[in-house]
mmCIF file of C-alpha atoms in Angstrom:
data_model
loop_
_atom_site.group_PDB
_atom_site.id
_atom_site.type_symbol
_atom_site.label_atom_id
_atom_site.label_comp_id
_atom_site.label_asym_id
_atom_site.label_seq_id
_atom_site.Cartn_x
_atom_site.Cartn_y
_atom_site.Cartn_z
ATOM 1 C CA MET A 28 -12.896 -4.948 -2.290
ATOM 2 C CA LYS A 29 -11.711 -4.715 0.884
ATOM 3 C CA LYS A 30 -12.632 -1.462 2.848
ATOM 4 C CA ASN A 31 -10.675 -0.716 5.630
ATOM 5 C CA TYR A 32 -11.087 2.680 5.974
ATOM 6 C CA GLY A 33 -7.747 3.997 7.063
ATOM 7 C CA LEU A 34 -7.039 0.392 9.373
ATOM 8 C CA THR A 35 -4.552 -2.128 8.467
ATOM 9 C CA LYS A 36 -5.599 -5.328 8.186
ATOM 10 C CA THR A 37 -4.417 -6.431 11.311
ATOM 11 C CA GLU A 38 -5.929 -3.284 13.337
ATOM 12 C CA GLU A 39 -9.619 -3.488 11.228
ATOM 13 C CA GLN A 40 -9.958 -7.035 12.581
ATOM 14 C CA ILE A 41 -9.811 -6.104 16.119
ATOM 15 C CA MET A 42 -11.799 -3.038 15.592
ATOM 16 C CA GLU A 43 -13.889 -5.630 14.128
ATOM 17 C CA LEU A 44 -14.036 -7.376 17.009
ATOM 18 C CA LEU A 45 -14.524 -4.643 19.508
ATOM 19 C CA TRP A 46 -17.257 -3.031 17.665
ATOM 20 C CA SER A 47 -19.620 -5.840 17.810
ATOM 21 C CA ALA A 48 -18.769 -6.792 21.139
ATOM 22 C CA LYS A 49 -21.226 -6.391 23.981
ATOM 23 C CA ASN A 50 -19.056 -5.472 26.759
ATOM 24 C CA PRO A 51 -15.215 -4.652 27.044
ATOM 25 C CA MET A 52 -13.456 -7.068 26.422
ATOM 26 C CA THR A 53 -10.409 -8.272 28.128
ATOM 27 C CA PHE A 54 -6.563 -8.676 26.410
ATOM 28 C CA ARG A 55 -6.750 -12.413 26.872
ATOM 29 C CA GLU A 56 -10.039 -12.434 25.167
ATOM 30 C CA ILE A 57 -8.502 -11.105 22.124
ATOM 31 C CA MET A 58 -5.716 -12.457 22.363
ATOM 32 C CA ASP A 59 -7.779 -15.789 21.886
ATOM 33 C CA VAL A 60 -9.698 -14.736 19.532
ATOM 34 C CA ALA A 61 -6.738 -13.316 17.634
ATOM 35 C CA VAL A 62 -5.045 -17.005 18.195
ATOM 36 C CA ARG A 63 -7.915 -19.090 17.420
ATOM 37 C CA GLU A 64 -10.199 -17.321 14.919
ATOM 38 C CA TRP A 65 -7.478 -15.268 12.635
ATOM 39 C CA LYS A 66 -4.738 -17.953 13.422
ATOM 40 C CA LYS A 67 -2.245 -15.702 14.410
ATOM 41 C CA GLU A 68 1.093 -16.774 16.795
ATOM 42 C CA TRP A 69 1.460 -13.344 18.985
ATOM 43 C CA LYS A 70 3.181 -12.102 21.510
ATOM 44 C CA VAL A 71 1.716 -10.360 24.433
ATOM 45 C CA GLN A 72 3.873 -7.732 22.902
ATOM 46 C CA THR A 73 2.280 -7.699 19.206
ATOM 47 C CA LEU A 74 -1.079 -7.348 20.506
ATOM 48 C CA ASN A 75 -0.408 -4.499 23.204
ATOM 49 C CA THR A 76 1.369 -3.038 20.444
ATOM 50 C CA PHE A 77 -1.081 -3.069 18.141
ATOM 51 C CA LEU A 78 -3.813 -1.712 21.141
ATOM 52 C CA LEU A 79 -1.303 1.016 21.761
ATOM 53 C CA GLY A 80 -1.357 1.738 18.042
ATOM 54 C CA LEU A 81 -5.688 2.293 17.964
ATOM 55 C CA GLN A 82 -5.642 3.896 21.404
ATOM 56 C CA LYS A 83 -3.379 6.594 19.864
ATOM 57 C CA MET A 84 -5.864 6.551 17.868
ATOM 58 C CA GLU A 85 -8.457 7.661 19.683
ATOM 59 C CA LEU A 86 -10.114 4.482 18.308
ATOM 60 C CA VAL A 87 -10.067 2.063 21.651
ATOM 61 C CA GLY A 88 -10.298 2.980 25.077
ATOM 62 C CA ALA A 89 -8.814 0.989 27.766
ATOM 63 C CA GLU A 90 -9.885 0.357 31.609
ATOM 64 C CA LYS A 91 -7.609 -1.353 34.203
ATOM 65 C CA GLY A 92 -9.680 -3.527 35.987
ATOM 66 C CA ALA A 93 -8.693 -5.442 39.457
ATOM 67 C CA SER A 94 -6.791 -8.064 37.725
ATOM 68 C CA CYS A 95 -6.082 -6.942 34.107
ATOM 69 C CA ASN A 96 -7.164 -4.344 31.373
ATOM 70 C CA TYR A 97 -10.662 -4.053 29.292
ATOM 71 C CA TYR A 98 -10.630 -2.682 26.174
ATOM 72 C CA TYR A 99 -13.710 -1.259 24.412
ATOM 73 C CA ALA A 100 -14.417 0.870 21.097
ATOM 74 C CA LEU A 101 -14.683 4.694 21.115
ATOM 75 C CA CYS A 102 -16.857 5.064 18.418
ATOM 76 C CA THR A 103 -18.947 3.068 16.341
ATOM 77 C CA LYS A 104 -18.322 1.422 12.993
ATOM 78 C CA GLU A 105 -20.707 4.393 11.257
ATOM 79 C CA GLN A 106 -18.896 7.024 13.209
ATOM 80 C CA HIS A 107 -15.038 6.254 11.895
ATOM 81 C CA ILE A 108 -15.963 5.712 8.778
ATOM 82 C CA HIS A 109 -17.716 9.558 8.666
ATOM 83 C CA ASN A 110 -14.445 10.786 10.270
ATOM 84 C CA TRP A 111 -12.088 8.992 7.765
ATOM 85 C CA THR A 112 -14.075 10.227 5.260
ATOM 86 C CA LYS A 113 -13.733 13.900 6.897
ATOM 87 C CA LYS A 114 -9.877 13.528 7.178
ATOM 88 C CA MET A 115 -9.341 12.344 3.433
ATOM 89 C CA VAL A 116 -11.508 14.938 1.781
ATOM 90 C CA ALA A 117 -9.654 17.550 3.982
ATOM 91 C CA GLU A 118 -6.061 16.148 3.177
ATOM 92 C CA CYS A 119 -6.985 14.755 -0.536
ATOM 93 C CA TYR A 120 -9.223 17.543 -1.631
ATOM 94 C CA GLU A 121 -8.502 20.522 0.599
ATOM 95 C CA ASN A 122 -11.457 20.268 2.333
ATOM 96 C CA SER A 123 -13.839 21.085 -0.986
ATOM 97 C CA PHE A 124 -16.871 19.176 -1.810
ATOM 98 C CA SER A 125 -17.290 20.045 -5.100
ATOM 99 C CA ARG A 126 -13.267 18.641 -5.808
ATOM 100 C CA PHE A 127 -14.634 15.259 -4.134
ATOM 101 C CA VAL A 128 -17.631 15.028 -5.937
ATOM 102 C CA ALA A 129 -15.654 15.650 -9.525
ATOM 103 C CA ALA A 130 -12.938 13.099 -8.690
ATOM 104 C CA PHE A 131 -15.916 10.741 -7.269
ATOM 105 C CA ILE A 132 -17.676 10.908 -10.818
ATOM 106 C CA GLY A 133 -14.733 11.577 -12.997
ATOM 107 C CA ASP A 134 -14.959 12.156 -16.632
ATOM 108 C CA GLY A 135 -18.508 10.146 -16.193
ATOM 109 C CA LYS A 136 -22.058 11.717 -15.473
ATOM 110 C CA LEU A 137 -24.377 11.075 -12.771
ATOM 111 C CA SER A 138 -27.190 9.202 -13.392
ATOM 112 C CA LYS A 139 -31.107 11.030 -13.007
ATOM 113 C CA GLU A 140 -31.426 9.379 -9.355
ATOM 114 C CA GLU A 141 -27.817 10.413 -8.707
ATOM 115 C CA ALA A 142 -28.253 13.874 -9.026
ATOM 116 C CA GLU A 143 -31.633 13.773 -7.286
ATOM 117 C CA GLU A 144 -29.665 12.750 -4.282
ATOM 118 C CA LEU A 145 -27.347 14.607 -4.324
ATOM 119 C CA LYS A 146 -29.354 17.918 -4.896
ATOM 120 C CA LYS A 147 -31.401 16.580 -1.610
ATOM 121 C CA LEU A 148 -28.558 16.611 -0.321
ATOM 122 C CA LEU A 149 -27.548 20.135 -0.595
#
């Protein structure tokens, strides 16, 4: 099962690219990866729409350069997963950690190791 942490497949592809980039990337560099590696046949507006959406989600930052814009991740993948998980627990379990854990284990039981690990967290 592929984990997307609240992102569409395409948003996740873009974020994975930016998370792995050592430096901010230009619009053209991102588009080149989309065409070459992801086999996308996007118009400029399509990629722009995705980047604007990721900026609104506060996942991507943009910086105007002399001749082009540079895009970069505003958080690490781990930070995004942490924030997404907190949001999911808030929305689905009314910020109740116990309700979240109960839903997680369902009708099953925790192993001794899982119980010990949970105790350490508390």
